[in-house]
């Protein structure tokens, strides 16, 4: 059970973030925590790199953000999914499902080979 | 000699190191700062000390170069656009404001000439105008971040050509000076009158002269603050940016000349006041930068503008007697401060390399 390779993490970051934000409004630190928890620690990445990704997604119009000041006086930037983001999530879902299907059908036909 | 760990300072310095590579917007630093604070808080709850928590949070944040590079991919073009577009807009805006000021001054001068207002009312109005200008500057800088975001998102998200066009039109329009529309005689009369109104009252002269250094000081203060949030006034003197250092020294130079002209009647007292202001600003600058390497280089930069101004001024006056030249006194002050800066900076460098 090794950590996922960097390329794969990068490729899957959009749908993962969109999924997290479709459940509730959230901020960077919490998103990272959610990703780590739901991947059971297999998704390890430099935390800071999440923010440029969020920025990219915001400029694509999939998410929107606002600053909020917590009771302890600290500020956080909250993100929420937009209607466009929900549409994008649908597309991402279809894409990943078809990749999944392709891989699975290929694996099935190769099953006997790998067992030898 | 263990130094007390300062979390806020450590976070600021880390973010400063990343933002120095020029790819972070101030909002990005703000967000990263909030992230680091959350991360540190969580780790402290798990039993780490503040310093350990910061080190772990730093590691988790990732490599500085990588982070700067990732942000560059997102911010690259917008940062470049922002810089030169704001240069244009800034020039345009300053010319528009100058024009507006001139227009109001002409009205005041004209009203004084035709006997509608007395010269003291005129002096008051002109001073008031300049004070209002300072408030306007404060407002623009205070809300600078919002304005930048507004332009970037609504405007400059377009394409480079459109941006260039907008900037060029603003620049061209603002170059149409009010003076072109005034008949020569009125222009000369009102400006001579205004000059008399202003020069008659030392307080008003100081206010009017003071607008420039105050504006520059504010520009500098707010731009440093936007990178390094929640910092005190000492940030005014603490910087790595060459442009900031030169701007600051220019502001100090003008402040010095403003005070020496506005406050003191005897001519020989002026250069002493100038020297005191410049020299104490230099000392403050050295003091607040003493922990940074290459201090002597920065101190030299800080001294450069006042030095150039004095050189130009001395040449302009055609000073023959070099002992009476302000340059002479200024030179002594500069040499002492550079030597002091070099010594402190050198000690610091020696300590780092050990």
PDB file of N, CA, C and O in Angstrom, chain B residues 281-319:
ATOM      1  N   UNK B 281      16.689  59.463  10.295  1.00  0.00           N
ATOM      2  CA  UNK B 281      15.981  58.459   9.495  1.00  0.00           C
ATOM      3  C   UNK B 281      16.942  57.336   9.122  1.00  0.00           C
ATOM      4  O   UNK B 281      16.581  56.156   9.149  1.00  0.00           O
ATOM      5  N   UNK B 282      18.171  57.701   8.812  1.00  0.00           N
ATOM      6  CA  UNK B 282      19.185  56.687   8.486  1.00  0.00           C
ATOM      7  C   UNK B 282      19.424  55.756   9.671  1.00  0.00           C
ATOM      8  O   UNK B 282      19.512  54.539   9.516  1.00  0.00           O
ATOM      9  N   UNK B 283      19.523  56.359  10.876  1.00  0.00           N
ATOM     10  CA  UNK B 283      19.745  55.558  12.078  1.00  0.00           C
ATOM     11  C   UNK B 283      18.577  54.605  12.308  1.00  0.00           C
ATOM     12  O   UNK B 283      18.772  53.433  12.623  1.00  0.00           O
ATOM     13  N   UNK B 284      17.348  55.133  12.127  1.00  0.00           N
ATOM     14  CA  UNK B 284      16.168  54.278  12.286  1.00  0.00           C
ATOM     15  C   UNK B 284      16.218  53.140  11.275  1.00  0.00           C
ATOM     16  O   UNK B 284      15.929  51.987  11.590  1.00  0.00           O
ATOM     17  N   UNK B 285      16.610  53.483  10.079  1.00  0.00           N
ATOM     18  CA  UNK B 285      16.696  52.487   9.007  1.00  0.00           C
ATOM     19  C   UNK B 285      17.710  51.402   9.371  1.00  0.00           C
ATOM     20  O   UNK B 285      17.447  50.211   9.238  1.00  0.00           O
ATOM     21  N   UNK B 286      18.871  51.825   9.881  1.00  0.00           N
ATOM     22  CA  UNK B 286      19.898  50.857  10.276  1.00  0.00           C
ATOM     23  C   UNK B 286      19.392  50.000  11.426  1.00  0.00           C
ATOM     24  O   UNK B 286      19.531  48.780  11.427  1.00  0.00           O
ATOM     25  N   UNK B 287      18.746  50.661  12.394  1.00  0.00           N
ATOM     26  CA  UNK B 287      18.275  49.945  13.565  1.00  0.00           C
ATOM     27  C   UNK B 287      17.279  48.841  13.197  1.00  0.00           C
ATOM     28  O   UNK B 287      17.398  47.706  13.639  1.00  0.00           O
ATOM     29  N   UNK B 288      16.306  49.191  12.345  1.00  0.00           N
ATOM     30  CA  UNK B 288      15.273  48.209  12.029  1.00  0.00           C
ATOM     31  C   UNK B 288      15.723  47.168  11.017  1.00  0.00           C
ATOM     32  O   UNK B 288      15.030  46.186  10.771  1.00  0.00           O
ATOM     33  N   UNK B 289      16.882  47.371  10.410  1.00  0.00           N
ATOM     34  CA  UNK B 289      17.371  46.384   9.452  1.00  0.00           C
ATOM     35  C   UNK B 289      18.591  45.645   9.959  1.00  0.00           C
ATOM     36  O   UNK B 289      19.237  44.928   9.210  1.00  0.00           O
ATOM     37  N   UNK B 290      18.893  45.828  11.253  1.00  0.00           N
ATOM     38  CA  UNK B 290      20.182  45.339  11.729  1.00  0.00           C
ATOM     39  C   UNK B 290      20.315  43.816  11.682  1.00  0.00           C
ATOM     40  O   UNK B 290      21.411  43.293  11.689  1.00  0.00           O
ATOM     41  N   UNK B 291      19.175  43.130  11.607  1.00  0.00           N
ATOM     42  CA  UNK B 291      19.250  41.673  11.570  1.00  0.00           C
ATOM     43  C   UNK B 291      19.378  41.117  10.165  1.00  0.00           C
ATOM     44  O   UNK B 291      19.325  39.921   9.966  1.00  0.00           O
ATOM     45  N   UNK B 292      19.501  42.000   9.212  1.00  0.00           N
ATOM     46  CA  UNK B 292      19.531  41.504   7.844  1.00  0.00           C
ATOM     47  C   UNK B 292      20.905  41.655   7.212  1.00  0.00           C
ATOM     48  O   UNK B 292      21.588  42.658   7.411  1.00  0.00           O
ATOM     49  N   UNK B 293      21.305  40.635   6.437  1.00  0.00           N
ATOM     50  CA  UNK B 293      22.594  40.712   5.764  1.00  0.00           C
ATOM     51  C   UNK B 293      22.579  41.790   4.679  1.00  0.00           C
ATOM     52  O   UNK B 293      21.517  42.256   4.273  1.00  0.00           O
ATOM     53  N   UNK B 294      23.722  42.159   4.217  1.00  0.00           N
ATOM     54  CA  UNK B 294      23.903  43.190   3.188  1.00  0.00           C
ATOM     55  C   UNK B 294      23.321  44.523   3.641  1.00  0.00           C
ATOM     56  O   UNK B 294      22.790  45.288   2.841  1.00  0.00           O
ATOM     57  N   UNK B 295      23.414  44.784   4.919  1.00  0.00           N
ATOM     58  CA  UNK B 295      22.876  46.027   5.454  1.00  0.00           C
ATOM     59  C   UNK B 295      23.585  47.236   4.865  1.00  0.00           C
ATOM     60  O   UNK B 295      22.951  48.239   4.545  1.00  0.00           O
ATOM     61  N   UNK B 296      24.891  47.119   4.700  1.00  0.00           N
ATOM     62  CA  UNK B 296      25.648  48.270   4.188  1.00  0.00           C
ATOM     63  C   UNK B 296      25.173  48.663   2.807  1.00  0.00           C
ATOM     64  O   UNK B 296      25.097  49.827   2.460  1.00  0.00           O
ATOM     65  N   UNK B 297      24.791  47.658   2.003  1.00  0.00           N
ATOM     66  CA  UNK B 297      24.326  47.941   0.641  1.00  0.00           C
ATOM     67  C   UNK B 297      23.008  48.715   0.696  1.00  0.00           C
ATOM     68  O   UNK B 297      22.796  49.701  -0.013  1.00  0.00           O
ATOM     69  N   UNK B 298      22.133  48.258   1.609  1.00  0.00           N
ATOM     70  CA  UNK B 298      20.839  48.922   1.752  1.00  0.00           C
ATOM     71  C   UNK B 298      21.007  50.345   2.281  1.00  0.00           C
ATOM     72  O   UNK B 298      20.320  51.256   1.846  1.00  0.00           O
ATOM     73  N   UNK B 299      21.917  50.469   3.243  1.00  0.00           N
ATOM     74  CA  UNK B 299      22.146  51.798   3.802  1.00  0.00           C
ATOM     75  C   UNK B 299      22.671  52.738   2.723  1.00  0.00           C
ATOM     76  O   UNK B 299      22.288  53.890   2.638  1.00  0.00           O
ATOM     77  N   UNK B 300      23.519  52.185   1.878  1.00  0.00           N
ATOM     78  CA  UNK B 300      24.046  53.001   0.781  1.00  0.00           C
ATOM     79  C   UNK B 300      22.908  53.452  -0.129  1.00  0.00           C
ATOM     80  O   UNK B 300      22.821  54.620  -0.497  1.00  0.00           O
ATOM     81  N   UNK B 301      22.008  52.522  -0.437  1.00  0.00           N
ATOM     82  CA  UNK B 301      20.861  52.862  -1.284  1.00  0.00           C
ATOM     83  C   UNK B 301      19.996  53.936  -0.627  1.00  0.00           C
ATOM     84  O   UNK B 301      19.538  54.872  -1.271  1.00  0.00           O
ATOM     85  N   UNK B 302      19.812  53.775   0.682  1.00  0.00           N
ATOM     86  CA  UNK B 302      18.993  54.723   1.417  1.00  0.00           C
ATOM     87  C   UNK B 302      19.600  56.130   1.358  1.00  0.00           C
ATOM     88  O   UNK B 302      18.909  57.126   1.296  1.00  0.00           O
ATOM     89  N   UNK B 303      20.928  56.170   1.384  1.00  0.00           N
ATOM     90  CA  UNK B 303      21.609  57.463   1.395  1.00  0.00           C
ATOM     91  C   UNK B 303      21.735  58.057   0.002  1.00  0.00           C
ATOM     92  O   UNK B 303      22.016  59.242  -0.166  1.00  0.00           O
ATOM     93  N   UNK B 304      21.487  57.215  -1.001  1.00  0.00           N
ATOM     94  CA  UNK B 304      21.749  57.624  -2.377  1.00  0.00           C
ATOM     95  C   UNK B 304      20.900  58.811  -2.831  1.00  0.00           C
ATOM     96  O   UNK B 304      21.424  59.782  -3.399  1.00  0.00           O
ATOM     97  N   UNK B 305      19.608  58.744  -2.564  1.00  0.00           N
ATOM     98  CA  UNK B 305      18.714  59.799  -3.060  1.00  0.00           C
ATOM     99  C   UNK B 305      19.029  61.161  -2.432  1.00  0.00           C
ATOM    100  O   UNK B 305      19.239  62.142  -3.152  1.00  0.00           O
ATOM    101  N   UNK B 306      19.080  61.243  -1.086  1.00  0.00           N
ATOM    102  CA  UNK B 306      19.434  62.532  -0.500  1.00  0.00           C
ATOM    103  C   UNK B 306      20.768  63.052  -1.027  1.00  0.00           C
ATOM    104  O   UNK B 306      20.920  64.241  -1.304  1.00  0.00           O
ATOM    105  N   UNK B 307      21.719  62.145  -1.198  1.00  0.00           N
ATOM    106  CA  UNK B 307      23.035  62.538  -1.697  1.00  0.00           C
ATOM    107  C   UNK B 307      22.903  63.150  -3.091  1.00  0.00           C
ATOM    108  O   UNK B 307      23.413  64.241  -3.361  1.00  0.00           O
ATOM    109  N   UNK B 308      22.159  62.460  -3.967  1.00  0.00           N
ATOM    110  CA  UNK B 308      21.973  62.956  -5.333  1.00  0.00           C
ATOM    111  C   UNK B 308      21.293  64.316  -5.325  1.00  0.00           C
ATOM    112  O   UNK B 308      21.694  65.227  -6.050  1.00  0.00           O
ATOM    113  N   UNK B 309      20.263  64.449  -4.482  1.00  0.00           N
ATOM    114  CA  UNK B 309      19.531  65.718  -4.409  1.00  0.00           C
ATOM    115  C   UNK B 309      20.477  66.833  -3.997  1.00  0.00           C
ATOM    116  O   UNK B 309      20.481  67.923  -4.591  1.00  0.00           O
ATOM    117  N   UNK B 310      21.306  66.562  -2.981  1.00  0.00           N
ATOM    118  CA  UNK B 310      22.238  67.587  -2.516  1.00  0.00           C
ATOM    119  C   UNK B 310      23.262  67.933  -3.596  1.00  0.00           C
ATOM    120  O   UNK B 310      23.618  69.095  -3.776  1.00  0.00           O
ATOM    121  N   UNK B 311      23.738  66.897  -4.303  1.00  0.00           N
ATOM    122  CA  UNK B 311      24.707  67.150  -5.373  1.00  0.00           C
ATOM    123  C   UNK B 311      24.091  68.052  -6.428  1.00  0.00           C
ATOM    124  O   UNK B 311      24.667  69.075  -6.830  1.00  0.00           O
ATOM    125  N   UNK B 312      22.872  67.684  -6.863  1.00  0.00           N
ATOM    126  CA  UNK B 312      22.199  68.470  -7.905  1.00  0.00           C
ATOM    127  C   UNK B 312      21.971  69.904  -7.420  1.00  0.00           C
ATOM    128  O   UNK B 312      22.228  70.880  -8.132  1.00  0.00           O
ATOM    129  N   UNK B 313      21.508  70.006  -6.168  1.00  0.00           N
ATOM    130  CA  UNK B 313      21.229  71.325  -5.606  1.00  0.00           C
ATOM    131  C   UNK B 313      22.502  72.178  -5.536  1.00  0.00           C
ATOM    132  O   UNK B 313      22.487  73.358  -5.868  1.00  0.00           O
ATOM    133  N   UNK B 314      23.590  71.569  -5.115  1.00  0.00           N
ATOM    134  CA  UNK B 314      24.844  72.306  -5.002  1.00  0.00           C
ATOM    135  C   UNK B 314      25.340  72.775  -6.359  1.00  0.00           C
ATOM    136  O   UNK B 314      25.815  73.896  -6.508  1.00  0.00           O
ATOM    137  N   UNK B 315      25.196  71.881  -7.344  1.00  0.00           N
ATOM    138  CA  UNK B 315      25.628  72.258  -8.692  1.00  0.00           C
ATOM    139  C   UNK B 315      24.754  73.390  -9.217  1.00  0.00           C
ATOM    140  O   UNK B 315      25.234  74.359  -9.796  1.00  0.00           O
ATOM    141  N   UNK B 316      23.478  73.289  -8.951  1.00  0.00           N
ATOM    142  CA  UNK B 316      22.524  74.286  -9.436  1.00  0.00           C
ATOM    143  C   UNK B 316      22.828  75.662  -8.839  1.00  0.00           C
ATOM    144  O   UNK B 316      22.746  76.683  -9.503  1.00  0.00           O
ATOM    145  N   UNK B 317      23.156  75.660  -7.565  1.00  0.00           N
ATOM    146  CA  UNK B 317      23.438  76.936  -6.915  1.00  0.00           C
ATOM    147  C   UNK B 317      24.812  77.466  -7.292  1.00  0.00           C
ATOM    148  O   UNK B 317      25.160  78.600  -6.956  1.00  0.00           O
ATOM    149  N   UNK B 318      25.600  76.624  -7.944  1.00  0.00           N
ATOM    150  CA  UNK B 318      26.944  77.027  -8.335  1.00  0.00           C
ATOM    151  C   UNK B 318      27.802  77.371  -7.146  1.00  0.00           C
ATOM    152  O   UNK B 318      28.470  78.399  -7.086  1.00  0.00           O
ATOM    153  N   UNK B 319      27.776  76.499  -6.158  1.00  0.00           N
ATOM    154  CA  UNK B 319      28.548  76.757  -4.943  1.00  0.00           C
ATOM    155  C   UNK B 319      30.042  76.794  -5.266  1.00  0.00           C
ATOM    156  O   UNK B 319      30.580  75.878  -5.858  1.00  0.00           O
TER     157      UNK B 319
END
